[in-house]
Short mmCIF file of C-alpha atoms and ligand atoms in Angstrom, two decimals:
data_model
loop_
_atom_site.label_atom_id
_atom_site.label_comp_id
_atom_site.label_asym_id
_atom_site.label_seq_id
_atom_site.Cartn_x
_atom_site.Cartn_y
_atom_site.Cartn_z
CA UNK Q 1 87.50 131.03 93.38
CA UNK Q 2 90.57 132.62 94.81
CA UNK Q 3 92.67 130.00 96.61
CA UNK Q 4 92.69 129.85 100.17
CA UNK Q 5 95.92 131.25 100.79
CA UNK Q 6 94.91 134.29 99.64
CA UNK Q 7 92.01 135.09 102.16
CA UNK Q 8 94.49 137.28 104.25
CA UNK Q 9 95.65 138.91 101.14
CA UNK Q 10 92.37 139.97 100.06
CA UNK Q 11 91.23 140.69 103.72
CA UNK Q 12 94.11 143.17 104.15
CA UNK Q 13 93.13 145.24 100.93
CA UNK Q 14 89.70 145.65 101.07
CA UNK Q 15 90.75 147.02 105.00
CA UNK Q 16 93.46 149.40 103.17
CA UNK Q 17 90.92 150.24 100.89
CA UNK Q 18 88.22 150.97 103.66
CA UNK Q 19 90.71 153.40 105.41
CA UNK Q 20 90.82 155.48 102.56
CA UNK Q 21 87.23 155.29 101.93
CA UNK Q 22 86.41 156.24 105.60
CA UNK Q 23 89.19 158.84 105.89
CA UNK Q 24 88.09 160.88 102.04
CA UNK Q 25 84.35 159.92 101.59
CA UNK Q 26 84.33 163.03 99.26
CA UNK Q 27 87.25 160.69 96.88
CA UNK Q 28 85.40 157.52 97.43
CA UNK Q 29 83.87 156.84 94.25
CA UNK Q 30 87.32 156.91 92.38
CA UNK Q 31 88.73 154.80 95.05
CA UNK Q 32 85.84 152.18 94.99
CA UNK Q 33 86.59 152.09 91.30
CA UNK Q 34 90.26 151.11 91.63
CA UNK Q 35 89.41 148.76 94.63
CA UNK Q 36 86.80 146.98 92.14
CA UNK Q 37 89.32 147.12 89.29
CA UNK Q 38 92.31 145.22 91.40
CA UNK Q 39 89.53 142.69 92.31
CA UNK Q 40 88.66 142.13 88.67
CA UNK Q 41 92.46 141.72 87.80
CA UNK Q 42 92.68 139.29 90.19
CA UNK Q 43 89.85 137.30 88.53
CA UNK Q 44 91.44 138.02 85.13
CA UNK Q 45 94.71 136.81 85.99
CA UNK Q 46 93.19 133.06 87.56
CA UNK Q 47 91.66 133.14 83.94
CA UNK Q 48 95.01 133.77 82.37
CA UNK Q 49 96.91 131.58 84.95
CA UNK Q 50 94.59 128.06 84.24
CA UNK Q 51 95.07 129.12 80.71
CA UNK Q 52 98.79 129.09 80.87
CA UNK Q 53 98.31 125.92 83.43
CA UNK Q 54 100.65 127.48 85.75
CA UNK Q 55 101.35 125.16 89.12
CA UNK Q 56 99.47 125.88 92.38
CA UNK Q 57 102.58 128.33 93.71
CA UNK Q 58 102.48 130.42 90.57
CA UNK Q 59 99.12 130.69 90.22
CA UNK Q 60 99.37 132.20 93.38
CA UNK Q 61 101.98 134.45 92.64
CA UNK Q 62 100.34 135.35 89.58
CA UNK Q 63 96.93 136.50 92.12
CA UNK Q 64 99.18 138.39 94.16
CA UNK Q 65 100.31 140.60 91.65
CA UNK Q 66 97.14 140.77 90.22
CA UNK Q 67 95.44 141.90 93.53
CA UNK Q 68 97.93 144.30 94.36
CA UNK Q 69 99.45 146.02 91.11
CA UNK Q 70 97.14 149.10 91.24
CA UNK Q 71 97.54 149.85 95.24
CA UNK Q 72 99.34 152.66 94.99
CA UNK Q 73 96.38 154.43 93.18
CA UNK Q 74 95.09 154.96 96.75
CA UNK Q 75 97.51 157.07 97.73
CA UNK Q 76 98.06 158.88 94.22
CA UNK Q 77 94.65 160.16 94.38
CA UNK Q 78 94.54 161.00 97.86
CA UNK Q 79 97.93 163.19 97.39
CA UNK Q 80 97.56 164.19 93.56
CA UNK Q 81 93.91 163.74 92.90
CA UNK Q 82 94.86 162.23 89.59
CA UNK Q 83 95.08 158.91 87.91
CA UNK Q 84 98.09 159.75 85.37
CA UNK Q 85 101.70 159.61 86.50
CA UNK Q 86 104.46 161.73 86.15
CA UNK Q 87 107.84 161.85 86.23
CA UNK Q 88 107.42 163.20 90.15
CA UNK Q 89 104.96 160.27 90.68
CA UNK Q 90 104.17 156.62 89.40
CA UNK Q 91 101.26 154.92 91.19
CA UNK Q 92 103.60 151.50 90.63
CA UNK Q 93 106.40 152.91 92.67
CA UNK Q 94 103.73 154.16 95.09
CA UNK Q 95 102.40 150.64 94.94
CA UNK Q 96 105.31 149.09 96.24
CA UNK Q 97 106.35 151.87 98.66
CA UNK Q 98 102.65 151.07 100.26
CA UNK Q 99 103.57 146.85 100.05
CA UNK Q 100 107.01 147.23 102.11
CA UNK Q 101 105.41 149.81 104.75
CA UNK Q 102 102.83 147.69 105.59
CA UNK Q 103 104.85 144.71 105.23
CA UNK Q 104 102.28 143.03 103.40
CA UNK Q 105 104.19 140.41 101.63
CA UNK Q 106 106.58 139.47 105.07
CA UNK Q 107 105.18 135.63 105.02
CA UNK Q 108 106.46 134.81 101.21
CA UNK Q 109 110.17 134.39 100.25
CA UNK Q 110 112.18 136.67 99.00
CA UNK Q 111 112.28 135.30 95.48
CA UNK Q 112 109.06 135.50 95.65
CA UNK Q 113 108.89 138.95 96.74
CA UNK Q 114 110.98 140.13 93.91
CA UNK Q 115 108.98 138.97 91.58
CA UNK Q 116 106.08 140.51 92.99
CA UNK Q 117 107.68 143.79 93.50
CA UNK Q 118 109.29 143.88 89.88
CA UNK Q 119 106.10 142.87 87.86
CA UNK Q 120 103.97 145.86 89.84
CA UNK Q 121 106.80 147.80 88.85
CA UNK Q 122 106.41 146.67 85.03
CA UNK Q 123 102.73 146.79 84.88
CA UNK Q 124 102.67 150.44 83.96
CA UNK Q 125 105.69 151.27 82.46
CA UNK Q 126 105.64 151.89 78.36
CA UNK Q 127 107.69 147.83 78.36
CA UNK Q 128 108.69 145.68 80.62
CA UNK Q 129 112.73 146.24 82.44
CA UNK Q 130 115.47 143.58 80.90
CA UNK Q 131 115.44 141.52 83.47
CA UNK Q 132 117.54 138.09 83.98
CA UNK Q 133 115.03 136.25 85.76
CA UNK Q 134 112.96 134.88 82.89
CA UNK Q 135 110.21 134.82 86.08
CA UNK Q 136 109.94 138.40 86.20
CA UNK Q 137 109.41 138.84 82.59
CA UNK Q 138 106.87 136.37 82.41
CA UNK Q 139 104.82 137.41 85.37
CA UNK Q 140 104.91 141.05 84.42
CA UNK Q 141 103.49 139.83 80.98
CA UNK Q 142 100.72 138.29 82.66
CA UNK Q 143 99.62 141.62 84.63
CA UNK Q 144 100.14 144.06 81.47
CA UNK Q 145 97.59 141.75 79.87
CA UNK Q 146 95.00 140.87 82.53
CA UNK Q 147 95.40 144.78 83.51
CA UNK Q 148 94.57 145.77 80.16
CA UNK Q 149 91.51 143.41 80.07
CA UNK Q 150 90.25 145.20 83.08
CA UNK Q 151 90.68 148.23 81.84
CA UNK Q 152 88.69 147.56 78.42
CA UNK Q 153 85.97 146.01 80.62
CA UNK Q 154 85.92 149.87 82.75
CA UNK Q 155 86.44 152.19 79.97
CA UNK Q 156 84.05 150.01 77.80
CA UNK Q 157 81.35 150.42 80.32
CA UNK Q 158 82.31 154.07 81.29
CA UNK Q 159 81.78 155.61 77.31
CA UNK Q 160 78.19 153.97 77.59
CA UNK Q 161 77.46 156.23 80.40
CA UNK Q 162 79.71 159.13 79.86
CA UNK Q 163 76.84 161.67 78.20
CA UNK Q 164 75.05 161.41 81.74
CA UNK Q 165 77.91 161.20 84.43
CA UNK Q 166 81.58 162.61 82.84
CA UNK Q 167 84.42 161.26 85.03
CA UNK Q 168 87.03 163.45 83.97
CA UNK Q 169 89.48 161.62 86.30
CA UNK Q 170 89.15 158.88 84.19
CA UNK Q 171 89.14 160.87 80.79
CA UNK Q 172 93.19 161.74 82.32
CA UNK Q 173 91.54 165.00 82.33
CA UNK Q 174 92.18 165.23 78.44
CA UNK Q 175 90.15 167.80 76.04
CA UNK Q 176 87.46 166.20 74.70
CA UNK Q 177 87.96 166.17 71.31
CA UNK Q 178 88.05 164.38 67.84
CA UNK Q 179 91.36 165.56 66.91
CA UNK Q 180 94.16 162.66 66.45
CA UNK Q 181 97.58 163.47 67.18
CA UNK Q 182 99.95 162.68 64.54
CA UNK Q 183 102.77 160.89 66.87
CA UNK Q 184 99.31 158.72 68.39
CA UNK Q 185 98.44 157.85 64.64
CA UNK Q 186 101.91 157.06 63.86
CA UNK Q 187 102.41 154.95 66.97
CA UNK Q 188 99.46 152.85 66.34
CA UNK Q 189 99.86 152.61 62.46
CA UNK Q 190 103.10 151.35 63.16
CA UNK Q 191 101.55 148.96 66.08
CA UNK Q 192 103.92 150.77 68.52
CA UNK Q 193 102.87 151.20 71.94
CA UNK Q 194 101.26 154.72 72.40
CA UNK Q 195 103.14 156.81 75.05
CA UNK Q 196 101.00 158.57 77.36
CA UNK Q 197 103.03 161.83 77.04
CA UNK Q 198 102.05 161.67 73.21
CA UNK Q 199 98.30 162.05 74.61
CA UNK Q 200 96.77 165.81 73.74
CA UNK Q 201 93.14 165.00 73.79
CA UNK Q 202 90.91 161.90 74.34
CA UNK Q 203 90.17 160.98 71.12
CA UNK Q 204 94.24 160.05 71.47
CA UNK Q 205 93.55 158.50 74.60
CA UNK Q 206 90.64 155.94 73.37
CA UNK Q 207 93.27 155.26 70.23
CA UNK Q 208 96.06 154.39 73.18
CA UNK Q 209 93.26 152.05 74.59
CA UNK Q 210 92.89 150.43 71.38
CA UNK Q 211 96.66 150.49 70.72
CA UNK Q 212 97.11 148.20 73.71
CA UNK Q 213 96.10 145.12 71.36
CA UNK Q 214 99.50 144.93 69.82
CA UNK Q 215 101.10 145.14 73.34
CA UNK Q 216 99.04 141.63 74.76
CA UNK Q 217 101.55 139.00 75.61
CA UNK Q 218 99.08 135.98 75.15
CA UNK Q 219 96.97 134.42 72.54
CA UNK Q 220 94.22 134.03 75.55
CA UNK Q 221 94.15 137.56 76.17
CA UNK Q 222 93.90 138.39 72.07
CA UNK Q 223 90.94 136.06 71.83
CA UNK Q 224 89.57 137.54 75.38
CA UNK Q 225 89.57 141.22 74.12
CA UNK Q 226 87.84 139.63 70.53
CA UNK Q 227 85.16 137.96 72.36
CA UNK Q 228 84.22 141.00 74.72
CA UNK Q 229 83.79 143.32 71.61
CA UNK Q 230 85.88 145.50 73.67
CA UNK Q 231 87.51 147.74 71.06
CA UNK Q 232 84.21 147.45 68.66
CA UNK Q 233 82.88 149.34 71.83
CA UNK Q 234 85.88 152.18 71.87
CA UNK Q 235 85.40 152.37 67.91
CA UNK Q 236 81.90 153.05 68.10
CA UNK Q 237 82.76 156.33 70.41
CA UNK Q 238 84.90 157.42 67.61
CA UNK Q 239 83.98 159.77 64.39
CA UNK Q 240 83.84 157.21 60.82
CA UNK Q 241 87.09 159.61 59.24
CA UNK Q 242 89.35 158.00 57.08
CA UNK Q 243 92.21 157.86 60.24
CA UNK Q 244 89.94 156.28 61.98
CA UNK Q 245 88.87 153.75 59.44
CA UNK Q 246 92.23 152.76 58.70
CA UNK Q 247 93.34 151.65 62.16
CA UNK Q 248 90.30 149.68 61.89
CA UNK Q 249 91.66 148.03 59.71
CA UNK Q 250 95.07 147.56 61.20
CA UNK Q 251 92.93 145.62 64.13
CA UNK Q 252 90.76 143.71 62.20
CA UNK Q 253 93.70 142.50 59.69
CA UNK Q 254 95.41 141.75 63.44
CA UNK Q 255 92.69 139.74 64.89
CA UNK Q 256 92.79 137.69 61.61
CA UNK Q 257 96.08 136.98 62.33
CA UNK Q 258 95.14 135.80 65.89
CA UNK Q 259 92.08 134.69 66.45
CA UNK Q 260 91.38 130.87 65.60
CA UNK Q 261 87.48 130.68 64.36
CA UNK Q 262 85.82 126.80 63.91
CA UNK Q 263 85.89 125.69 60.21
CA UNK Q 264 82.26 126.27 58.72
FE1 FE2 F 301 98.07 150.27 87.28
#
């Protein structure tokens, strides 16, 4: 249950959300899947939060960012009709460019604010800014992971249904093929993060997806993404070659690493 405080919050984006919606009926399904994705964020990022036992004012934080970091996908896909960013376009920046016209966060400090701002702006970039304030690091930690458990949870649910209703939006538009690129294998042998611009068809992007694993922050969100099957699901979309096979066992060796099972 969302704290109270955040009633306004949530009441003000599900109206920004509506405008779009009622404005480009024709977009809405792509913008009623972002709108449900920032809602499930916030969820995952109360999960993370009593996990990390954060206090009452940064658990709060922490569901601000959580509610908010995707809300300039509104506009991207109303302007760009995409969901990947360039270098003309980042849905973070457009995020935050849609926070301060609104004036959405006017009531918190500026501290606060900052924070906010900063860890929308981190969410999506390939790693997190140096920053001094040890705040900003740790809250944009939180959202990479509780984003990328949202994401699984889509994209998991989306290849189950993909034969009958292709959402190429989704798919980054990519070529859908087996082929693995060699800079996406490397990357992910080498537990690197996979950059997007390394992405030539989506086979590469569902090996990004699972490449996101050695990017989580937290041992909650490790054991999270173990316990949802979620990248059993993305592996069982792939072909059994031997590339394949062996970032399997990159993972699995990983989650051994990670994952604390009960003594028999
Ligand atoms: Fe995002």
């Amino acid at each position: 249950m969302a704290n109270s405080l955040m009633k306004k919050y949530i009441t003000w984006f599900n109206t920004y959300v509506e405008s779009f919606i009622n404005k480009y009926p024709d977009l809405s399904e792509n913008i009623k899947l972002k709108a449900g994705h920032s809602h499930k964020v916030h969820s995952e990022i109360i999960g993370l939060a009593n996990a990390l036992n954060l206090s009452e004012n940064e658990k709060f934080i922490a569901e601000l960012i959580g509610l908010f970091h995707d809300v300039g996908r509104f506009n991207q896909f109303i302007k760009y009709r995409t969901f990947s960013d360039s270098e003309l376009q980042n849905h973070a920046d457009l995020g935050i460019e849609a926070l301060k016209e609104n004036s959405v966060l006017k009531d918190l400090k500026p501290k606060e604010q900052e924070i906010i701002y900063k860890a929308i702006y981190n969410h999506s970039r390939a790693e997190i800014d140096e920053d001094k304030n040890e705040k900003v690091i740790f809250f944009s930690k939180m959202i990479r992971d509780a984003d990328k458990l949202d994401i699984w949870r889509l994209i998991t649910e989306y290849y189950m249904v993909r034969e009958q209703k292709t959402n190429k939006t989704l798919e980054l538009d990519l070529p859908d093929s087996y082929d693995v690129s060699p800079d996406v294998l490397n990357a992910i042998v080498n537990q690197k993060v996979v950059l997007k611009r390394s992405l030539k068809t989506l086979s590469d992007f569902k090996l990004l997806q699972i490449g996101w694993l050695f990017d989580l922050n937290f041992e909650y969100s490790i054991q999270r993404v173990y316990d949802k099957k979620y990248l059993d699901k993305i592996f069982d979309t792939l072909p059994e070659t031997d590339k394949i096979n062996q970032i399997k066992e990159i993972v699995d060796a990983y989650f051994d690493k990670h994952i604390k099972t009960l003594p028999i």
